[in-house]
Amino acid sequence: MIIAENVSNKNNTRKDFDQNITSEALTTIEESSEMLMAKSTVLFNKNWHKGVIGIVASRCIEHHYRPTIIMTESNGKATGSARSVDGFDLYSAIESCKEHLDQFGGHKHAAGLTLQIDKIPNFSAAFEEAVQKSITEDQLIPKVHIDSYIEIDQITDKFYSILSQMDPFGPANMQPVFAARDLSILGDPLILKEKHLKLTVKNKNGNRKINAIGFGLAEYKTLIKESNNFELAFTIQENHFNGTKSLQLYLKDIRIE
């Protein structure tokens, strides 16, 4: 019992690190016009936890779909985890920048690397150049793979608890993506920070309602309000606000019929 409790506590701590670092990383990207225009993401913060940087890289790709490297400080050097997008050879891009690295290893989809901290700017520039030369526009368009259709009434705390037992999610264990159809909107969709969409939905014949947020999906506000038939693709997350927990849909895509 004590062992199980310790494992649970450590897992909750890891989730907190994951969420906080992901939030910091996304804020850094979104506050930089240069990073928003880039075809790769390379971020370094000496205070980030080494144990979750790979997961954070995957989270960043969910929001900004491009090859991503997240780094932190370890033993006086920068150590990083890299994640790719579908079809792009991440390892080859890193290998082309090897003169800036102490060591690296991995494969087409994921890699790890170590370098001197003062070499990060040169490596970042070289990696961006390598990505620009070899990535195609099609590879920069995210493909949404749906694992299963689901009813909103099925998304309960118990369901999320079972889902969470599959954690941690990453390239070898991707977070399940669900889709829902036959939906109604409750109230008026909101636009956050001029580019994000927030709405509340339910199945037309269902009872349960749930909030959903779509980063970068503000353009769908009018379309979704005027449509009588739309589908949502999403992952399910636990939202923490003012000490209250609630389930929330993180939208991957919207399809207007």
mmCIF file of C-alpha atoms in Angstrom:
data_model
loop_
_atom_site.group_PDB
_atom_site.id
_atom_site.type_symbol
_atom_site.label_atom_id
_atom_site.label_comp_id
_atom_site.label_asym_id
_atom_site.label_seq_id
_atom_site.Cartn_x
_atom_site.Cartn_y
_atom_site.Cartn_z
ATOM 1 C CA MET A 1 0.000 0.000 0.000
ATOM 2 C CA ILE A 2 2.806 2.405 0.926
ATOM 3 C CA ILE A 3 4.688 1.570 -2.284
ATOM 4 C CA ALA A 4 1.570 2.224 -4.386
ATOM 5 C CA GLU A 5 1.015 5.548 -2.617
ATOM 6 C CA ASN A 6 4.625 6.591 -3.222
ATOM 7 C CA VAL A 7 4.336 5.707 -6.915
ATOM 8 C CA SER A 8 1.098 7.696 -7.161
ATOM 9 C CA ASN A 9 2.660 10.728 -5.445
ATOM 10 C CA LYS A 10 5.678 10.640 -7.748
ATOM 11 C CA ASN A 11 3.440 10.342 -10.788
ATOM 12 C CA ASN A 12 1.396 13.358 -9.661
ATOM 13 C CA THR A 13 4.591 15.332 -9.127
ATOM 14 C CA ARG A 14 5.766 14.409 -12.617
ATOM 15 C CA LYS A 15 2.424 15.561 -14.050
ATOM 16 C CA ASP A 16 2.801 18.916 -12.281
ATOM 17 C CA PHE A 17 6.298 19.329 -13.757
ATOM 18 C CA ASP A 18 4.954 18.329 -17.169
ATOM 19 C CA GLN A 19 2.080 20.833 -17.111
ATOM 20 C CA ASN A 20 4.088 23.725 -15.683
ATOM 21 C CA ILE A 21 7.049 23.320 -18.022
ATOM 22 C CA THR A 22 4.784 22.858 -21.036
ATOM 23 C CA SER A 23 2.993 26.086 -20.137
ATOM 24 C CA GLU A 24 6.303 27.939 -19.825
ATOM 25 C CA ALA A 25 7.565 26.513 -23.125
ATOM 26 C CA LEU A 26 4.395 27.438 -25.029
ATOM 27 C CA THR A 27 4.434 30.953 -23.577
ATOM 28 C CA THR A 28 8.042 31.384 -24.725
ATOM 29 C CA ILE A 29 7.125 30.307 -28.266
ATOM 30 C CA GLU A 30 3.990 32.429 -28.491
ATOM 31 C CA GLU A 31 5.712 35.572 -27.237
ATOM 32 C CA SER A 32 8.392 35.365 -29.943
ATOM 33 C CA SER A 33 7.435 36.302 -33.507
ATOM 34 C CA GLU A 34 10.693 34.735 -34.707
ATOM 35 C CA MET A 35 9.889 31.404 -33.075
ATOM 36 C CA LEU A 36 6.332 31.449 -34.400
ATOM 37 C CA MET A 37 7.672 31.820 -37.949
ATOM 38 C CA ALA A 38 10.331 29.112 -37.582
ATOM 39 C CA LYS A 39 10.038 25.562 -38.895
ATOM 40 C CA SER A 40 11.613 24.070 -35.777
ATOM 41 C CA THR A 41 11.483 24.670 -32.039
ATOM 42 C CA VAL A 42 14.580 24.651 -29.829
ATOM 43 C CA LEU A 43 14.148 25.761 -26.211
ATOM 44 C CA PHE A 44 16.529 25.754 -23.246
ATOM 45 C CA ASN A 45 15.814 26.487 -19.605
ATOM 46 C CA LYS A 46 18.280 25.421 -16.945
ATOM 47 C CA ASN A 47 15.501 25.013 -14.363
ATOM 48 C CA TRP A 48 13.366 22.554 -16.298
ATOM 49 C CA HIS A 49 13.191 18.991 -14.985
ATOM 50 C CA LYS A 50 15.207 16.547 -17.049
ATOM 51 C CA GLY A 51 12.734 13.726 -16.500
ATOM 52 C CA VAL A 52 9.882 15.354 -18.433
ATOM 53 C CA ILE A 53 11.545 17.285 -21.270
ATOM 54 C CA GLY A 54 10.745 14.538 -23.787
ATOM 55 C CA ILE A 55 7.079 14.683 -22.855
ATOM 56 C CA VAL A 56 7.158 18.487 -23.028
ATOM 57 C CA ALA A 57 8.628 18.285 -26.538
ATOM 58 C CA SER A 58 5.680 16.126 -27.585
ATOM 59 C CA ARG A 59 3.235 18.535 -25.934
ATOM 60 C CA CYS A 60 4.774 21.481 -27.787
ATOM 61 C CA ILE A 61 4.358 19.650 -31.098
ATOM 62 C CA GLU A 62 0.651 19.303 -30.333
ATOM 63 C CA HIS A 63 0.420 23.108 -30.335
ATOM 64 C CA HIS A 64 3.157 24.047 -32.815
ATOM 65 C CA TYR A 65 3.584 21.198 -35.263
ATOM 66 C CA ARG A 66 7.272 21.007 -36.183
ATOM 67 C CA PRO A 67 10.466 19.206 -35.105
ATOM 68 C CA THR A 68 11.085 20.166 -31.482
ATOM 69 C CA ILE A 69 14.000 19.994 -29.050
ATOM 70 C CA ILE A 70 13.567 20.817 -25.350
ATOM 71 C CA MET A 71 16.735 21.220 -23.273
ATOM 72 C CA THR A 72 17.709 21.730 -19.663
ATOM 73 C CA GLU A 73 20.966 21.879 -17.716
ATOM 74 C CA SER A 74 22.541 18.688 -16.404
ATOM 75 C CA ASN A 75 26.071 18.355 -15.019
ATOM 76 C CA GLY A 76 27.011 21.765 -16.368
ATOM 77 C CA LYS A 77 25.905 21.013 -19.930
ATOM 78 C CA ALA A 78 22.712 21.312 -21.957
ATOM 79 C CA THR A 79 20.918 18.023 -22.380
ATOM 80 C CA GLY A 80 17.919 17.707 -24.633
ATOM 81 C CA SER A 81 15.153 15.491 -25.922
ATOM 82 C CA ALA A 82 14.026 15.842 -29.515
ATOM 83 C CA ARG A 83 10.758 14.763 -31.115
ATOM 84 C CA SER A 84 9.789 14.754 -34.778
ATOM 85 C CA VAL A 85 6.664 15.158 -36.874
ATOM 86 C CA ASP A 86 5.289 12.476 -39.189
ATOM 87 C CA GLY A 87 7.633 11.655 -42.059
ATOM 88 C CA PHE A 88 10.537 13.933 -41.079
ATOM 89 C CA ASP A 89 13.956 12.383 -40.392
ATOM 90 C CA LEU A 90 14.889 14.096 -37.139
ATOM 91 C CA TYR A 91 18.093 12.135 -36.617
ATOM 92 C CA SER A 92 19.555 13.207 -39.972
ATOM 93 C CA ALA A 93 18.808 16.858 -39.206
ATOM 94 C CA ILE A 94 20.574 16.611 -35.839
ATOM 95 C CA GLU A 95 23.483 14.700 -37.382
ATOM 96 C CA SER A 96 24.039 17.552 -39.844
ATOM 97 C CA CYS A 97 24.660 19.824 -36.824
ATOM 98 C CA LYS A 98 27.013 17.446 -35.011
ATOM 99 C CA GLU A 99 29.929 19.919 -34.947
ATOM 100 C CA HIS A 100 27.984 21.810 -32.247
ATOM 101 C CA LEU A 101 27.255 18.705 -30.146
ATOM 102 C CA ASP A 102 29.193 16.671 -27.597
ATOM 103 C CA GLN A 103 27.077 13.598 -28.251
ATOM 104 C CA PHE A 104 23.738 12.555 -29.671
ATOM 105 C CA GLY A 105 21.772 9.430 -30.447
ATOM 106 C CA GLY A 106 18.348 8.247 -31.439
ATOM 107 C CA HIS A 107 16.361 7.540 -34.565
ATOM 108 C CA LYS A 108 14.111 9.170 -37.139
ATOM 109 C CA HIS A 109 11.331 10.042 -34.699
ATOM 110 C CA ALA A 110 13.107 10.818 -31.420
ATOM 111 C CA ALA A 111 16.611 11.613 -30.203
ATOM 112 C CA GLY A 112 18.679 12.802 -27.274
ATOM 113 C CA LEU A 113 21.637 15.151 -27.311
ATOM 114 C CA THR A 114 24.213 16.907 -25.143
ATOM 115 C CA LEU A 115 26.170 20.085 -25.853
ATOM 116 C CA GLN A 116 27.962 22.979 -24.198
ATOM 117 C CA ILE A 117 25.512 25.643 -23.030
ATOM 118 C CA ASP A 118 27.333 28.419 -24.878
ATOM 119 C CA LYS A 119 26.866 26.512 -28.150
ATOM 120 C CA ILE A 120 23.065 26.507 -27.950
ATOM 121 C CA PRO A 121 22.545 29.616 -30.165
ATOM 122 C CA ASN A 122 24.758 28.229 -32.949
ATOM 123 C CA PHE A 123 23.168 24.797 -32.708
ATOM 124 C CA SER A 124 19.655 26.272 -32.774
ATOM 125 C CA ALA A 125 20.463 28.252 -35.925
ATOM 126 C CA ALA A 126 22.073 25.243 -37.601
ATOM 127 C CA PHE A 127 19.161 22.962 -36.707
ATOM 128 C CA GLU A 128 16.612 25.448 -38.047
ATOM 129 C CA GLU A 129 18.587 25.699 -41.276
ATOM 130 C CA ALA A 130 18.755 21.906 -41.590
ATOM 131 C CA VAL A 131 15.020 21.585 -41.035
ATOM 132 C CA GLN A 132 14.206 24.324 -43.540
ATOM 133 C CA LYS A 133 16.289 22.588 -46.201
ATOM 134 C CA SER A 134 14.718 19.160 -45.849
ATOM 135 C CA ILE A 135 11.187 19.406 -44.447
ATOM 136 C CA THR A 136 8.241 19.579 -46.848
ATOM 137 C CA GLU A 137 5.152 21.731 -46.421
ATOM 138 C CA ASP A 138 3.050 18.579 -46.195
ATOM 139 C CA GLN A 139 5.147 17.362 -43.253
ATOM 140 C CA LEU A 140 4.307 20.585 -41.416
ATOM 141 C CA ILE A 141 0.587 19.859 -41.642
ATOM 142 C CA PRO A 142 -0.547 17.756 -38.659
ATOM 143 C CA LYS A 143 -2.490 14.601 -39.389
ATOM 144 C CA VAL A 144 -5.138 13.698 -36.838
ATOM 145 C CA HIS A 145 -5.426 9.967 -36.179
ATOM 146 C CA ILE A 146 -8.708 9.136 -34.439
ATOM 147 C CA ASP A 147 -8.612 6.200 -32.026
ATOM 148 C CA SER A 148 -12.351 6.047 -31.361
ATOM 149 C CA TYR A 149 -15.624 7.946 -31.570
ATOM 150 C CA ILE A 150 -17.163 8.672 -28.186
ATOM 151 C CA GLU A 151 -20.280 10.223 -26.663
ATOM 152 C CA ILE A 152 -19.850 13.249 -24.399
ATOM 153 C CA ASP A 153 -21.897 11.436 -21.722
ATOM 154 C CA GLN A 154 -19.155 8.783 -21.597
ATOM 155 C CA ILE A 155 -16.503 11.311 -20.534
ATOM 156 C CA THR A 156 -16.707 10.937 -16.769
ATOM 157 C CA ASP A 157 -14.201 11.136 -13.915
ATOM 158 C CA LYS A 158 -14.082 7.346 -13.817
ATOM 159 C CA PHE A 159 -13.369 7.169 -17.543
ATOM 160 C CA TYR A 160 -10.566 9.740 -17.186
ATOM 161 C CA SER A 161 -9.112 7.861 -14.214
ATOM 162 C CA ILE A 162 -8.848 4.696 -16.313
ATOM 163 C CA LEU A 163 -7.388 6.689 -19.198
ATOM 164 C CA SER A 164 -4.759 8.238 -16.911
ATOM 165 C CA GLN A 165 -3.424 4.790 -16.016
ATOM 166 C CA MET A 166 -1.924 4.694 -19.523
ATOM 167 C CA ASP A 167 0.268 7.699 -18.670
ATOM 168 C CA PRO A 168 2.974 8.870 -19.369
ATOM 169 C CA PHE A 169 2.183 9.526 -23.012
ATOM 170 C CA GLY A 170 4.826 10.027 -25.671
ATOM 171 C CA PRO A 171 5.968 8.845 -29.115
ATOM 172 C CA ALA A 172 5.805 5.168 -28.182
ATOM 173 C CA ASN A 173 2.567 5.589 -26.235
ATOM 174 C CA MET A 174 0.549 8.358 -27.817
ATOM 175 C CA GLN A 175 -2.309 9.956 -25.930
ATOM 176 C CA PRO A 176 -5.629 8.588 -27.238
ATOM 177 C CA VAL A 177 -7.457 10.897 -29.622
ATOM 178 C CA PHE A 178 -11.241 10.733 -29.620
ATOM 179 C CA ALA A 179 -13.892 12.254 -31.848
ATOM 180 C CA ALA A 180 -17.488 13.227 -31.207
ATOM 181 C CA ARG A 181 -20.306 14.025 -33.622
ATOM 182 C CA ASP A 182 -23.957 15.112 -33.383
ATOM 183 C CA LEU A 183 -23.054 18.001 -31.074
ATOM 184 C CA SER A 184 -24.726 21.154 -29.822
ATOM 185 C CA ILE A 185 -23.034 24.312 -28.544
ATOM 186 C CA LEU A 186 -24.163 25.768 -25.214
ATOM 187 C CA GLY A 187 -23.844 29.525 -25.070
ATOM 188 C CA ASP A 188 -21.597 31.621 -27.280
ATOM 189 C CA PRO A 189 -18.083 30.395 -28.181
ATOM 190 C CA LEU A 190 -15.337 32.639 -26.815
ATOM 191 C CA ILE A 191 -12.127 33.882 -28.410
ATOM 192 C CA LEU A 192 -9.108 33.931 -26.073
ATOM 193 C CA LYS A 193 -6.055 36.053 -26.847
ATOM 194 C CA GLU A 194 -7.436 36.657 -30.347
ATOM 195 C CA LYS A 195 -6.524 33.157 -31.578
ATOM 196 C CA HIS A 196 -7.849 30.448 -29.259
ATOM 197 C CA LEU A 197 -11.395 29.065 -29.208
ATOM 198 C CA LYS A 198 -13.293 28.084 -26.084
ATOM 199 C CA LEU A 199 -16.755 26.530 -26.126
ATOM 200 C CA THR A 200 -19.092 24.256 -24.216
ATOM 201 C CA VAL A 201 -20.641 21.284 -26.007
ATOM 202 C CA LYS A 202 -22.966 18.351 -25.460
ATOM 203 C CA ASN A 203 -24.460 15.643 -27.613
ATOM 204 C CA LYS A 204 -27.801 16.799 -29.022
ATOM 205 C CA ASN A 205 -29.564 13.933 -27.262
ATOM 206 C CA GLY A 206 -27.190 13.792 -24.290
ATOM 207 C CA ASN A 207 -27.232 15.215 -20.774
ATOM 208 C CA ARG A 208 -23.584 15.890 -19.956
ATOM 209 C CA LYS A 209 -21.863 19.103 -21.040
ATOM 210 C CA ILE A 210 -18.131 19.752 -21.163
ATOM 211 C CA ASN A 211 -15.807 22.644 -21.908
ATOM 212 C CA ALA A 212 -13.475 22.473 -24.882
ATOM 213 C CA ILE A 213 -10.529 24.628 -25.882
ATOM 214 C CA GLY A 214 -8.861 24.791 -29.273
ATOM 215 C CA PHE A 215 -5.509 26.534 -29.460
ATOM 216 C CA GLY A 216 -5.176 28.459 -32.705
ATOM 217 C CA LEU A 217 -8.719 27.550 -33.783
ATOM 218 C CA ALA A 218 -10.394 30.964 -33.365
ATOM 219 C CA GLU A 219 -11.215 31.069 -37.090
ATOM 220 C CA TYR A 220 -13.825 28.348 -36.526
ATOM 221 C CA LYS A 221 -16.032 30.442 -34.219
ATOM 222 C CA THR A 222 -18.455 31.681 -36.858
ATOM 223 C CA LEU A 223 -18.416 28.437 -38.846
ATOM 224 C CA ILE A 224 -19.216 26.314 -35.833
ATOM 225 C CA LYS A 225 -21.978 28.658 -34.645
ATOM 226 C CA GLU A 226 -23.689 28.571 -38.025
ATOM 227 C CA SER A 227 -23.269 24.831 -38.581
ATOM 228 C CA ASN A 228 -25.899 22.292 -37.638
ATOM 229 C CA ASN A 229 -23.451 19.452 -38.145
ATOM 230 C CA PHE A 230 -19.841 19.426 -36.965
ATOM 231 C CA GLU A 231 -17.350 17.000 -35.443
ATOM 232 C CA LEU A 232 -14.621 17.549 -32.876
ATOM 233 C CA ALA A 233 -11.373 15.603 -32.566
ATOM 234 C CA PHE A 234 -9.782 15.906 -29.135
ATOM 235 C CA THR A 235 -7.800 14.556 -26.242
ATOM 236 C CA ILE A 236 -9.171 14.668 -22.705
ATOM 237 C CA GLN A 237 -7.413 16.650 -20.012
ATOM 238 C CA GLU A 238 -7.967 17.573 -16.394
ATOM 239 C CA ASN A 239 -8.200 21.326 -15.959
ATOM 240 C CA HIS A 240 -7.156 22.967 -12.667
ATOM 241 C CA PHE A 241 -8.622 26.405 -11.946
ATOM 242 C CA ASN A 242 -8.999 28.189 -8.590
ATOM 243 C CA GLY A 243 -8.560 24.929 -6.727
ATOM 244 C CA THR A 244 -11.238 23.154 -8.755
ATOM 245 C CA LYS A 245 -10.657 20.201 -11.084
ATOM 246 C CA SER A 246 -12.771 19.567 -14.139
ATOM 247 C CA LEU A 247 -12.463 17.584 -17.342
ATOM 248 C CA GLN A 248 -11.833 19.489 -20.545
ATOM 249 C CA LEU A 249 -11.499 18.639 -24.217
ATOM 250 C CA TYR A 250 -8.300 19.770 -25.876
ATOM 251 C CA LEU A 251 -9.325 20.156 -29.508
ATOM 252 C CA LYS A 252 -7.079 18.720 -32.177
ATOM 253 C CA ASP A 253 -9.302 19.642 -35.108
ATOM 254 C CA ILE A 254 -12.837 20.663 -36.098
ATOM 255 C CA ARG A 255 -14.688 19.349 -39.123
ATOM 256 C CA ILE A 256 -17.657 21.269 -40.460
ATOM 257 C CA GLU A 257 -20.063 19.131 -42.454
#
